[in-house]
Structures are given as C-alpha cells and as structure tokens.
Amino acid sequence: QMAARQSRGSRPAAPRATHSGASGGWPNASKLDAAAKADCEADGAVLASPPEGANLAAAGASPPPPAVPPPLPGSICFEVSLEEVLQQATEAFGSIASALSSPKWDRRVQALKGVGTVLKGLDLKAASSGAPERPTNSREDCRGLKLRDNTMCFRAACLVLNVALRDKVLPVLFAAHELYCVTFEHGAVLVPKEEASHAMGTLLQHILGKLGELNIRLHESACSAFVFSAGPAPRLELPAAFNRLRQHIDDCPLRGQQRMRVHAGVLDVVGQLLRRFPARRAGEGDDADAAVTWRSAEVAPFIVAGTQVDAATGARVRQAAASLGVVVYSTLGKRCLDEIMAQLPEGAQEVVKLKIEEETGMLIEDGDFDDPEDEVDGEELILGGQNAPDLCVMGVALKPPSIAGQRANLVKTDGHEEDFMDEILEETGMVFQGSGLLHPHGKGSAVANNALDEDLRNLGLLDGPTMLN
C-alpha cells in the first residue's frame, strides 16, 4: 500500500488548457433537468442549440445559412446526463469505457484510444459486410470480443466526444481530437450521412473554441481537426466551413489581444483550407465542384476584415490576412485579387501589395501573365511564327547576377600577361636542362654547376666538357 501511495504521488501532473471557455470534464459533468431529458427521449431527436445568426464584418456579405443541419428523428441526443453517457459507452465498447470517468488523466487517455481502436475494427467489419456474421453467442468467439452494433458504437463515441472535447487536461484533449478524426473516418459509414453531418456540426463547436490558444500544440491540433472536417458529405462542404469560421469570429465575446489571437487562429485555418483544396473562378465548374473548391468571393470577407484591424494589437492578424491575398493572387491571378482590393482602403491595399512583393517578388501593377483574363484585349501571339522570330520570355524566378558588379571587381591589366608567363616557363626549362647558365669569363661557354663537378670532369670521372677543353 505504501508503494502504491508513492507511485500515485510521483505521477507528473498533466498540463492544462488555458482557454477561458474550457469547462466541463468527466468528473465535473452536471446532470440535465429531468423534464428536458424526458422531452428529448420522447421526441427521439438531438437537442441542439438554436442556429446563431451571422454578423459578418466583411463588406456587405450576406448572412450565411446555418452550418449545422437540423435535428433528425432517431439520431443522437447529446443533452444526456453523464451517467447515461457512461452507460451507453460501456454497452458499446465494453469495460474499457469504465475508465472514461476516472480522475486520473492517463487512464482517460487510454480509454479514448481504446474507443478509437474499436471503431477502426468496426470499419474493417463493415468493409466485409458481404460475409455472413456469426451469432453473438458463438463459443468460437475469442474471450472479450463480440460482434457489436455499429450504429450504437458511433453514437456512443459521439457522446463520449461531447464530454472529452471539453476536458481541461491537454493530453486528454489531444486524444479527443484524434478520436474525433477516427470516429468520422471509420464510423461515419455506419450511419446515414444526415446523422453523421449533424453530429459533426455539433461537435465542431468544441473544436472551434480551441483555435487561437496560447498553447501552440493545442491550436495546431484543433486546426488539423477542423481541416479534416471539411470536404464532401457527410463532412462540411467548403462554403459551409468558411461560413462557420466567419460566424465564430463575429460571435467571439473576447476583446482586445485575446480576440486578435482567436482571429489569427481562424485565419490560420483558412490558409490551410486554401492550400489543401483547389480553387475555381466564377462561372467555372458545377454544384458538385462547389463542395470541394473555393472561390475568391468566399475568401474576401477574411481578407477585408483582417487587414482593417488595429495595427497595434492586430499586427499578426493583418499579416495573416495579407497572406491569404497572396494565395488568391498566386492561384487565381490578378483579376480575382483586384475584386478584393476594390473593397479595401488604401492602407490595407498597401499591406497586401507589400506582402505579395515580399513572398513572390512580383509587383501586381505589372500585370499577371498567368491570368488568361488579363490578355483578352491583346493580340494572340503564335510561338515560332514569323511575327515572333526573336521571342524572349522574361521571368522573375531566376535573377542573373549583375554584369556591372562583376566588372567592378576585375583587376585591370596591360595585355602582356601571356608573354610574361612564356618567359617564366622558358627560363624554368633552361635551368632544369643545364643550358641556361653562361660562363662568367666568356660568352656562350657552358660552366659546371659547382667546383666538385669540375674536378670530377678533369679526372675523367664525369662526362661532359671541362674548362681544360
């Protein structure tokens, strides 16, 4: 017992989330009113919060439609007591769910990971649904494993996430974000698309509350979870995702630096969505393409609102909004960017122009030759034709070094360097061949290299001319 107490006392404390809206956890979850619960069970629908109106700060943008679909009969009831959530989780996932209400954060993390493992197994079973299923009371089943109700497991996992996503301990939040992705990646195929879309829309409100957190890991985890939620049904279509993000900025109750932090976090998510999904111009594609593509008109509210914040407290927001303008310019061309620039004051336009010049090295006043709309009024030029024999393509990707700068570093010469080197080589060769030294007493007579060689030649021990000859 003493060893157990020491082991419990030596456990390191887990870091906690710092967001002011982080509230509720497994140990502190409150019970609902009995009448509300009875009405929920009688209707068989999810009690969701009323749709919030969009107070768009972007120039004259129309209010977006509600991002969360209406409740469906027979779908998940999120407004249930903690005891009922644990009961449904235990029925769906077995004894592993009993640790979800543990006061120890590491056990809650393991329980969330175990729920994800079960959902991955259900996805494998659903993929092979053509094979006949064995009865649940088969003795051949392994101990502790049984065939589970797919729909019950998905709904129980959503109820667990509705509590776990509000936990205050960072490792539990990370595990909850991971379980969120696993739930809708492997479990959304087990229920109708409408029910999965409604569950995702309800749980996203907890993920949105973590955007812009001081803890960068928590912010990045929430960003990844939201980007995962965008896409074709049952996920949020891209226009609905942008509407949800704009609504989150408008409804943020914070002020000052905290509000700017949330605003910058939302713009970070928008930038990730723009880089992940393709773009299209107005009039291109059809309704099916609208779910997984973005247009400049959907990004304009974020750029307009972000570049007009206070420069002292919102410098990071202004730069993030200008970066979105760079993505629009490099992806869709100058014409689409001009439509956004027309909504900005002169000061905000300069911020966007400087950001484009800094990141791309191009001046937008020079025109965008990659945009076909910029060349509508020009004459078509056929490459290789008679009217373009000496066509030269100019670019900014590679900048050759300045020739004037190279010439300034050169050393001036008189043009006789080759003759000077030839004289050096000739003298060197004559020295090594022994014919380059003249006798001091007469012209043209060779001399010995030293006195010892001369003596040897006089004695006949060394070949070669001597002074006696």
Short mmCIF file of C-alpha atoms in Angstrom, two decimals:
data_model
loop_
_atom_site.label_atom_id
_atom_site.label_comp_id
_atom_site.label_asym_id
_atom_site.label_seq_id
_atom_site.Cartn_x
_atom_site.Cartn_y
_atom_site.Cartn_z
CA GLN A 1 0.00 0.00 0.00
CA MET A 2 2.86 2.40 0.79
CA ALA A 3 4.44 1.66 -2.62
CA ALA A 4 1.11 2.30 -4.29
CA ARG A 5 0.78 5.65 -2.49
CA GLN A 6 4.32 6.64 -3.50
CA SER A 7 3.66 5.69 -7.14
CA ARG A 8 0.49 7.78 -7.13
CA GLY A 9 2.26 10.69 -5.53
CA SER A 10 5.18 10.61 -8.00
CA ARG A 11 2.96 10.80 -11.09
CA PRO A 12 3.75 14.04 -13.03
CA ALA A 13 0.88 16.47 -13.29
CA ALA A 14 -0.51 16.85 -16.79
CA PRO A 15 -0.58 20.31 -18.39
CA ARG A 16 -3.93 22.01 -18.51
CA ALA A 17 -5.62 24.06 -21.15
CA THR A 18 -5.69 27.80 -20.59
CA HIS A 19 -8.69 28.81 -22.68
CA SER A 20 -11.29 30.68 -20.75
CA GLY A 21 -14.07 28.67 -22.37
CA ALA A 22 -12.67 25.27 -21.39
CA SER A 23 -15.12 23.92 -18.91
CA GLY A 24 -16.65 20.63 -18.04
CA GLY A 25 -14.97 17.28 -17.80
CA TRP A 26 -15.82 13.79 -16.82
CA PRO A 27 -15.51 14.36 -13.06
CA ASN A 28 -17.38 17.69 -13.10
CA ALA A 29 -20.11 16.97 -15.65
CA SER A 30 -23.54 18.13 -14.48
CA LYS A 31 -26.86 16.37 -14.84
CA LEU A 32 -29.61 17.74 -17.05
CA ASP A 33 -33.04 18.66 -15.95
CA ALA A 34 -35.31 15.63 -15.88
CA ALA A 35 -38.02 17.32 -17.88
CA ALA A 36 -35.66 18.30 -20.68
CA LYS A 37 -34.29 14.79 -20.79
CA ALA A 38 -37.77 13.32 -20.97
CA ASP A 39 -38.72 15.63 -23.83
CA CYS A 40 -35.55 14.66 -25.66
CA GLU A 41 -36.27 10.95 -25.30
CA ALA A 42 -39.88 11.42 -26.29
CA ASP A 43 -39.04 13.27 -29.47
CA GLY A 44 -36.10 10.95 -30.26
CA ALA A 45 -34.07 13.86 -31.59
CA VAL A 46 -30.92 15.77 -30.70
CA LEU A 47 -31.41 18.88 -28.61
CA ALA A 48 -29.11 21.28 -30.39
CA SER A 49 -28.58 24.94 -29.67
CA PRO A 50 -30.56 27.34 -31.89
CA PRO A 51 -28.75 28.43 -35.03
CA GLU A 52 -26.74 31.55 -34.44
CA GLY A 53 -27.08 34.41 -36.88
CA ALA A 54 -24.02 35.51 -38.75
CA ASN A 55 -22.95 39.07 -38.04
CA LEU A 56 -20.47 39.34 -40.87
CA ALA A 57 -17.88 42.04 -40.61
CA ALA A 58 -16.92 41.56 -44.24
CA ALA A 59 -18.00 44.22 -46.73
CA GLY A 60 -21.70 43.72 -47.38
CA ALA A 61 -21.63 39.93 -47.22
CA SER A 62 -24.97 38.21 -46.82
CA PRO A 63 -25.60 36.14 -43.66
CA PRO A 64 -24.58 32.51 -44.22
CA PRO A 65 -27.02 29.65 -43.76
CA PRO A 66 -26.78 27.60 -40.59
CA ALA A 67 -23.79 25.28 -40.81
CA VAL A 68 -25.35 22.66 -38.52
CA PRO A 69 -28.16 20.61 -40.09
CA PRO A 70 -31.47 20.41 -38.21
CA PRO A 71 -32.10 17.56 -35.77
CA LEU A 72 -33.23 14.29 -37.23
CA PRO A 73 -35.70 11.86 -35.67
CA GLY A 74 -33.95 8.87 -34.15
CA SER A 75 -30.49 10.47 -34.15
CA ILE A 76 -28.13 11.22 -31.26
CA CYS A 77 -29.37 13.01 -28.16
CA PHE A 78 -26.37 14.96 -26.89
CA GLU A 79 -28.15 16.50 -23.92
CA VAL A 80 -27.98 13.50 -21.62
CA SER A 81 -26.54 13.00 -18.16
CA LEU A 82 -23.02 11.78 -17.51
CA GLU A 83 -24.30 8.52 -16.08
CA GLU A 84 -26.23 7.75 -19.24
CA VAL A 85 -23.21 8.57 -21.42
CA LEU A 86 -21.09 6.13 -19.43
CA GLN A 87 -23.82 3.50 -19.61
CA GLN A 88 -24.10 3.73 -23.41
CA ALA A 89 -20.30 3.78 -23.78
CA THR A 90 -19.96 0.65 -21.62
CA GLU A 91 -22.63 -1.17 -23.63
CA ALA A 92 -20.92 -0.24 -26.91
CA PHE A 93 -17.22 -0.62 -26.05
CA GLY A 94 -17.13 -2.88 -23.03
CA SER A 95 -15.13 -2.46 -19.86
CA ILE A 96 -12.60 -0.13 -21.47
CA ALA A 97 -15.15 2.69 -21.29
CA SER A 98 -15.30 2.50 -17.50
CA ALA A 99 -12.03 4.47 -17.28
CA LEU A 100 -13.56 7.45 -19.08
CA SER A 101 -14.77 8.89 -15.77
CA SER A 102 -11.50 8.21 -13.95
CA PRO A 103 -9.97 11.22 -12.11
CA LYS A 104 -6.56 10.16 -13.49
CA TRP A 105 -5.92 11.79 -16.86
CA ASP A 106 -3.68 8.99 -18.17
CA ARG A 107 -6.45 6.43 -17.74
CA ARG A 108 -8.87 8.69 -19.60
CA VAL A 109 -6.37 8.97 -22.44
CA GLN A 110 -6.03 5.19 -22.66
CA ALA A 111 -9.81 4.80 -22.65
CA LEU A 112 -10.18 7.25 -25.56
CA LYS A 113 -7.52 5.39 -27.53
CA GLY A 114 -9.30 2.10 -26.83
CA VAL A 115 -12.57 3.51 -28.20
CA GLY A 116 -10.74 4.52 -31.37
CA THR A 117 -9.33 1.02 -31.74
CA VAL A 118 -12.81 -0.49 -31.55
CA LEU A 119 -14.10 1.94 -34.20
CA LYS A 120 -11.27 1.00 -36.56
CA GLY A 121 -12.24 -2.65 -36.14
CA LEU A 122 -15.87 -1.83 -36.93
CA ASP A 123 -14.75 -0.18 -40.15
CA LEU A 124 -12.98 -3.38 -41.18
CA LYS A 125 -16.07 -5.41 -40.42
CA ALA A 126 -18.28 -3.03 -42.36
CA ALA A 127 -15.96 -3.31 -45.38
CA SER A 128 -16.53 -7.07 -45.43
CA SER A 129 -20.27 -6.89 -44.84
CA GLY A 130 -20.85 -9.45 -47.60
CA ALA A 131 -19.53 -12.22 -45.37
CA PRO A 132 -22.13 -13.90 -43.14
CA GLU A 133 -21.99 -12.89 -39.50
CA ARG A 134 -21.80 -15.43 -36.75
CA PRO A 135 -24.30 -15.30 -33.87
CA THR A 136 -23.24 -13.23 -30.89
CA ASN A 137 -23.34 -16.22 -28.54
CA SER A 138 -20.94 -18.31 -30.62
CA ARG A 139 -18.48 -20.19 -28.43
CA GLU A 140 -15.79 -19.82 -31.11
CA ASP A 141 -15.55 -16.09 -30.40
CA CYS A 142 -12.43 -15.01 -28.54
CA ARG A 143 -12.90 -14.06 -24.94
CA GLY A 144 -13.64 -10.34 -24.56
CA LEU A 145 -14.54 -9.87 -28.24
CA LYS A 146 -18.03 -9.82 -29.65
CA LEU A 147 -19.94 -8.52 -32.64
CA ARG A 148 -21.09 -5.00 -31.88
CA ASP A 149 -23.93 -2.79 -33.05
CA ASN A 150 -22.28 -0.39 -35.48
CA THR A 151 -24.81 2.41 -35.08
CA MET A 152 -24.72 2.15 -31.28
CA CYS A 153 -20.91 2.39 -31.28
CA PHE A 154 -20.87 5.51 -33.46
CA ARG A 155 -23.49 7.27 -31.36
CA ALA A 156 -21.77 6.30 -28.12
CA ALA A 157 -18.45 7.61 -29.46
CA CYS A 158 -20.08 10.95 -30.32
CA LEU A 159 -21.49 11.20 -26.79
CA VAL A 160 -18.05 10.47 -25.37
CA LEU A 161 -16.52 13.15 -27.58
CA ASN A 162 -19.12 15.68 -26.48
CA VAL A 163 -17.64 15.39 -22.98
CA ALA A 164 -13.98 14.67 -23.76
CA LEU A 165 -13.61 17.67 -26.10
CA ARG A 166 -14.33 19.92 -23.10
CA ASP A 167 -11.70 18.39 -20.85
CA LYS A 168 -9.15 20.72 -19.24
CA VAL A 169 -6.11 18.42 -19.46
CA LEU A 170 -4.02 18.80 -22.63
CA PRO A 171 -3.18 15.09 -23.22
CA VAL A 172 -6.88 14.24 -22.94
CA LEU A 173 -7.74 16.99 -25.45
CA PHE A 174 -5.14 15.68 -27.89
CA ALA A 175 -6.55 12.17 -27.55
CA ALA A 176 -10.08 13.54 -28.02
CA HIS A 177 -9.10 15.31 -31.25
CA GLU A 178 -7.54 12.11 -32.51
CA LEU A 179 -10.67 10.13 -31.59
CA TYR A 180 -12.79 12.75 -33.37
CA CYS A 181 -10.95 12.11 -36.64
CA VAL A 182 -11.07 8.34 -36.16
CA THR A 183 -14.79 8.42 -35.37
CA PHE A 184 -15.80 10.20 -38.58
CA GLU A 185 -13.21 8.49 -40.75
CA HIS A 186 -14.11 4.93 -39.76
CA GLY A 187 -17.54 5.27 -38.18
CA ALA A 188 -19.39 7.74 -40.39
CA VAL A 189 -20.09 4.96 -42.91
CA LEU A 190 -22.05 3.09 -40.25
CA VAL A 191 -24.88 5.66 -40.04
CA PRO A 192 -26.82 7.78 -42.54
CA LYS A 193 -24.97 10.80 -43.92
CA GLU A 194 -27.50 13.22 -42.43
CA GLU A 195 -26.94 11.89 -38.93
CA ALA A 196 -23.16 11.98 -39.31
CA SER A 197 -23.28 15.57 -40.63
CA HIS A 198 -25.40 16.68 -37.70
CA ALA A 199 -23.10 15.02 -35.18
CA MET A 200 -20.02 16.61 -36.76
CA GLY A 201 -21.63 20.04 -36.77
CA THR A 202 -22.50 19.72 -33.08
CA LEU A 203 -19.02 18.60 -32.02
CA LEU A 204 -17.25 21.25 -34.10
CA GLN A 205 -18.30 23.96 -31.66
CA HIS A 206 -15.88 22.47 -29.10
CA ILE A 207 -13.03 22.37 -31.65
CA LEU A 208 -13.63 25.95 -32.72
CA GLY A 209 -13.22 27.04 -29.12
CA LYS A 210 -9.58 25.84 -29.15
CA LEU A 211 -8.50 27.91 -32.18
CA GLY A 212 -6.00 30.59 -31.25
CA GLU A 213 -4.96 29.00 -27.97
CA LEU A 214 -1.75 30.16 -26.32
CA ASN A 215 -0.51 26.57 -26.37
CA ILE A 216 0.62 26.19 -29.97
CA ARG A 217 0.22 22.38 -29.91
CA LEU A 218 -3.41 22.69 -28.85
CA HIS A 219 -4.06 25.26 -31.58
CA GLU A 220 -2.44 23.08 -34.24
CA SER A 221 -4.39 20.03 -33.06
CA ALA A 222 -7.66 21.96 -33.32
CA CYS A 223 -6.67 23.26 -36.78
CA SER A 224 -5.99 19.75 -38.03
CA ALA A 225 -9.33 18.52 -36.68
CA PHE A 226 -11.24 21.34 -38.40
CA VAL A 227 -9.43 20.89 -41.72
CA PHE A 228 -10.27 17.18 -41.51
CA SER A 229 -13.94 18.13 -41.10
CA ALA A 230 -14.07 19.96 -44.47
CA GLY A 231 -14.92 18.05 -47.62
CA PRO A 232 -17.79 16.23 -49.29
CA ALA A 233 -20.73 14.91 -47.28
CA PRO A 234 -21.04 13.85 -44.54
CA ARG A 235 -18.31 16.40 -43.80
CA LEU A 236 -18.77 20.15 -44.05
CA GLU A 237 -18.73 21.43 -47.60
CA LEU A 238 -16.14 24.14 -48.13
CA PRO A 239 -18.60 27.10 -48.33
CA ALA A 240 -20.26 25.92 -45.12
CA ALA A 241 -16.84 25.62 -43.44
CA PHE A 242 -16.00 29.22 -44.36
CA ASN A 243 -19.38 30.38 -43.06
CA ARG A 244 -18.78 28.57 -39.79
CA LEU A 245 -15.39 30.24 -39.37
CA ARG A 246 -16.77 33.72 -40.13
CA GLN A 247 -19.58 33.16 -37.65
CA HIS A 248 -17.06 32.12 -35.00
CA ILE A 249 -15.14 35.40 -35.42
CA ASP A 250 -18.29 37.52 -35.31
CA ASP A 251 -19.69 35.76 -32.22
CA CYS A 252 -16.42 35.81 -30.27
CA PRO A 253 -17.16 37.57 -26.93
CA LEU A 254 -13.49 38.34 -26.20
CA ARG A 255 -11.92 41.77 -26.55
CA GLY A 256 -8.50 43.21 -27.19
CA GLN A 257 -5.49 40.95 -27.55
CA GLN A 258 -7.47 37.78 -26.80
CA ARG A 259 -9.87 38.47 -29.65
CA MET A 260 -6.94 39.12 -32.00
CA ARG A 261 -5.48 35.76 -31.01
CA VAL A 262 -8.70 33.96 -31.91
CA HIS A 263 -8.93 35.93 -35.16
CA ALA A 264 -5.39 34.94 -36.14
CA GLY A 265 -6.16 31.30 -35.31
CA VAL A 266 -9.18 31.33 -37.62
CA LEU A 267 -7.14 32.86 -40.45
CA ASP A 268 -4.56 30.11 -39.95
CA VAL A 269 -7.29 27.52 -40.57
CA VAL A 270 -8.49 29.40 -43.66
CA GLY A 271 -4.96 29.38 -45.06
CA GLN A 272 -4.69 25.64 -44.56
CA LEU A 273 -8.02 25.10 -46.32
CA LEU A 274 -6.88 27.21 -49.30
CA ARG A 275 -3.67 25.22 -49.62
CA ARG A 276 -5.43 21.86 -49.33
CA PHE A 277 -8.38 22.35 -51.70
CA PRO A 278 -8.29 23.56 -55.34
CA ALA A 279 -9.66 26.92 -56.46
CA ARG A 280 -12.01 27.94 -59.26
CA ARG A 281 -13.07 31.21 -60.85
CA ALA A 282 -16.64 32.47 -61.03
CA GLY A 283 -18.61 30.57 -63.63
CA GLU A 284 -16.34 27.53 -63.62
CA GLY A 285 -17.46 24.06 -62.50
CA ASP A 286 -20.86 22.99 -61.26
CA ASP A 287 -22.61 22.45 -57.93
CA ALA A 288 -20.70 19.22 -57.31
CA ASP A 289 -17.38 21.12 -57.53
CA ALA A 290 -18.55 23.76 -55.06
CA ALA A 291 -18.28 21.31 -52.15
CA VAL A 292 -14.52 20.81 -52.53
CA THR A 293 -13.35 24.03 -54.23
CA TRP A 294 -13.10 27.65 -53.14
CA ARG A 295 -13.60 30.98 -54.88
CA SER A 296 -12.14 34.42 -54.21
CA ALA A 297 -15.55 35.72 -53.10
CA GLU A 298 -15.55 33.23 -50.19
CA VAL A 299 -12.09 34.34 -49.05
CA ALA A 300 -12.72 38.08 -49.47
CA PRO A 301 -14.51 38.57 -46.09
CA PHE A 302 -11.49 37.22 -44.21
CA ILE A 303 -9.07 39.50 -46.09
CA VAL A 304 -11.27 42.58 -45.78
CA ALA A 305 -11.89 42.12 -42.05
CA GLY A 306 -8.33 41.04 -41.24
CA THR A 307 -6.48 43.87 -42.96
CA GLN A 308 -8.58 46.56 -41.24
CA VAL A 309 -7.95 45.61 -37.61
CA ASP A 310 -5.92 47.81 -35.31
CA ALA A 311 -2.26 47.79 -36.35
CA ALA A 312 -1.01 47.91 -32.75
CA THR A 313 -2.87 44.91 -31.35
CA GLY A 314 -3.61 43.05 -34.57
CA ALA A 315 -0.32 43.08 -36.47
CA ARG A 316 -0.35 39.29 -36.65
CA VAL A 317 -3.93 39.31 -37.96
CA ARG A 318 -3.06 41.85 -40.69
CA GLN A 319 -0.14 39.76 -41.89
CA ALA A 320 -2.23 36.56 -41.88
CA ALA A 321 -4.97 38.27 -43.91
CA ALA A 322 -2.38 39.61 -46.37
CA SER A 323 -1.02 36.07 -46.77
CA LEU A 324 -4.49 34.97 -47.88
CA GLY A 325 -4.30 37.67 -50.55
CA VAL A 326 -1.01 36.19 -51.72
CA VAL A 327 -2.66 32.77 -52.09
CA VAL A 328 -5.52 34.27 -54.11
CA TYR A 329 -3.08 36.18 -56.34
CA SER A 330 -0.79 33.22 -56.99
CA THR A 331 -3.68 30.76 -57.54
CA LEU A 332 -6.40 32.70 -59.37
CA GLY A 333 -4.49 35.65 -60.84
CA LYS A 334 -4.58 39.43 -60.63
CA ARG A 335 -8.16 39.84 -61.86
CA CYS A 336 -9.61 37.95 -58.87
CA LEU A 337 -7.36 39.85 -56.49
CA ASP A 338 -8.50 43.20 -57.93
CA GLU A 339 -12.07 42.36 -56.98
CA ILE A 340 -10.95 42.00 -53.37
CA MET A 341 -8.65 45.05 -53.45
CA ALA A 342 -11.57 47.22 -54.53
CA GLN A 343 -13.16 46.59 -51.12
CA LEU A 344 -10.07 47.67 -49.16
CA PRO A 345 -8.94 51.16 -48.15
CA GLU A 346 -5.60 52.43 -49.38
CA GLY A 347 -3.75 51.48 -46.21
CA ALA A 348 -4.98 47.88 -46.35
CA GLN A 349 -4.14 47.68 -50.06
CA GLU A 350 -0.55 48.64 -49.33
CA VAL A 351 -0.31 45.86 -46.73
CA VAL A 352 -1.44 43.28 -49.29
CA LYS A 353 0.84 44.66 -52.04
CA LEU A 354 3.89 44.62 -49.80
CA LYS A 355 3.13 41.03 -48.74
CA ILE A 356 2.81 39.93 -52.37
CA GLU A 357 6.07 41.62 -53.31
CA GLU A 358 7.82 40.09 -50.30
CA GLU A 359 6.70 36.50 -50.92
CA THR A 360 6.57 36.37 -54.73
CA GLY A 361 8.95 39.14 -55.82
CA MET A 362 6.29 40.46 -58.23
CA LEU A 363 4.57 43.83 -58.42
CA ILE A 364 0.87 43.46 -59.06
CA GLU A 365 0.84 46.70 -61.09
CA ASP A 366 2.95 44.93 -63.73
CA GLY A 367 0.08 42.60 -64.64
CA ASP A 368 -0.24 38.86 -64.26
CA PHE A 369 0.71 37.00 -67.43
CA ASP A 370 -0.52 33.74 -65.94
CA ASP A 371 -4.09 35.04 -65.89
CA PRO A 372 -5.85 34.47 -69.24
CA GLU A 373 -8.33 37.24 -68.45
CA ASP A 374 -5.51 39.81 -68.47
CA GLU A 375 -4.78 39.02 -72.12
CA VAL A 376 -8.30 39.17 -73.54
CA ASP A 377 -7.73 42.52 -75.27
CA GLY A 378 -4.25 41.67 -76.57
CA GLU A 379 -3.23 40.13 -79.87
CA GLU A 380 -2.72 36.40 -79.98
CA LEU A 381 0.93 35.55 -80.48
CA ILE A 382 1.83 32.23 -82.11
CA LEU A 383 5.13 30.87 -80.88
CA GLY A 384 7.52 30.04 -83.67
CA GLY A 385 5.67 32.17 -86.22
CA GLN A 386 7.06 34.87 -88.47
CA ASN A 387 5.81 37.60 -86.15
CA ALA A 388 7.90 36.30 -83.23
CA PRO A 389 11.28 35.17 -84.56
CA ASP A 390 13.24 36.53 -81.62
CA LEU A 391 10.77 35.92 -78.77
CA CYS A 392 12.37 36.31 -75.36
CA VAL A 393 10.49 35.09 -72.28
CA MET A 394 11.19 37.18 -69.20
CA GLY A 395 10.65 35.92 -65.65
CA VAL A 396 11.49 36.54 -62.02
CA ALA A 397 12.18 33.03 -60.79
CA LEU A 398 15.89 33.25 -61.71
CA LYS A 399 17.71 36.55 -61.49
CA PRO A 400 21.18 36.53 -63.16
CA PRO A 401 23.93 38.38 -61.29
CA SER A 402 24.65 41.93 -62.33
CA ILE A 403 27.39 42.18 -65.02
CA ALA A 404 28.31 45.65 -63.86
CA GLY A 405 29.05 44.34 -60.40
CA GLN A 406 31.30 41.63 -61.80
CA ARG A 407 33.27 44.09 -63.91
CA ALA A 408 33.83 46.34 -60.92
CA ASN A 409 35.71 43.52 -59.15
CA LEU A 410 38.08 42.78 -62.06
CA VAL A 411 41.81 43.83 -61.98
CA LYS A 412 42.98 45.97 -64.89
CA THR A 413 45.93 44.56 -66.99
CA ASP A 414 48.12 45.72 -69.92
CA GLY A 415 47.52 42.69 -72.16
CA HIS A 416 51.08 41.22 -71.88
CA GLU A 417 50.26 38.52 -69.30
CA GLU A 418 50.75 35.67 -71.80
CA ASP A 419 54.22 36.85 -72.82
CA PHE A 420 55.21 37.20 -69.19
CA MET A 421 54.20 33.60 -68.47
CA ASP A 422 56.04 32.32 -71.56
CA GLU A 423 59.28 33.91 -70.36
CA ILE A 424 58.90 32.32 -66.94
CA LEU A 425 58.34 28.87 -68.45
CA GLU A 426 61.32 29.21 -70.80
CA GLU A 427 63.70 30.22 -68.03
CA THR A 428 62.47 27.37 -65.86
CA GLY A 429 63.07 24.82 -68.60
CA MET A 430 66.59 26.10 -69.34
CA VAL A 431 67.56 25.85 -65.69
CA PHE A 432 66.44 22.20 -65.41
CA GLN A 433 68.22 21.26 -68.67
CA GLY A 434 71.56 22.81 -67.54
CA SER A 435 71.90 25.17 -70.53
CA GLY A 436 70.64 28.32 -69.00
CA LEU A 437 73.87 29.44 -67.23
CA LEU A 438 76.74 31.15 -69.04
CA HIS A 439 80.42 31.18 -68.05
CA PRO A 440 81.37 34.49 -66.43
CA HIS A 441 84.69 34.65 -68.41
CA GLY A 442 83.32 34.21 -71.87
CA LYS A 443 80.13 34.19 -73.94
CA GLY A 444 78.48 31.01 -74.95
CA SER A 445 80.69 28.62 -72.94
CA ALA A 446 78.94 26.34 -70.54
CA VAL A 447 80.11 26.11 -66.96
CA ALA A 448 79.88 23.49 -64.34
CA ASN A 449 77.18 23.71 -61.75
CA ASN A 450 79.81 23.77 -58.99
CA ALA A 451 83.54 23.15 -58.24
CA LEU A 452 83.08 19.49 -57.35
CA ASP A 453 81.62 18.69 -60.75
CA GLU A 454 84.54 20.47 -62.46
CA ASP A 455 87.11 18.42 -60.56
CA LEU A 456 85.36 15.20 -61.44
CA ARG A 457 85.32 16.09 -65.10
CA ASN A 458 89.08 16.92 -65.07
CA LEU A 459 89.78 13.48 -63.59
CA GLY A 460 87.63 11.80 -66.24
CA LEU A 461 85.15 10.51 -63.71
CA LEU A 462 82.31 12.60 -65.04
CA ASP A 463 81.27 13.03 -68.62
CA GLY A 464 80.88 16.49 -70.09
CA PRO A 465 83.01 19.45 -71.22
CA THR A 466 85.67 20.77 -68.91
CA MET A 467 87.49 24.07 -68.67
CA LEU A 468 90.68 22.40 -69.95
CA ASN A 469 88.95 21.68 -73.24
#
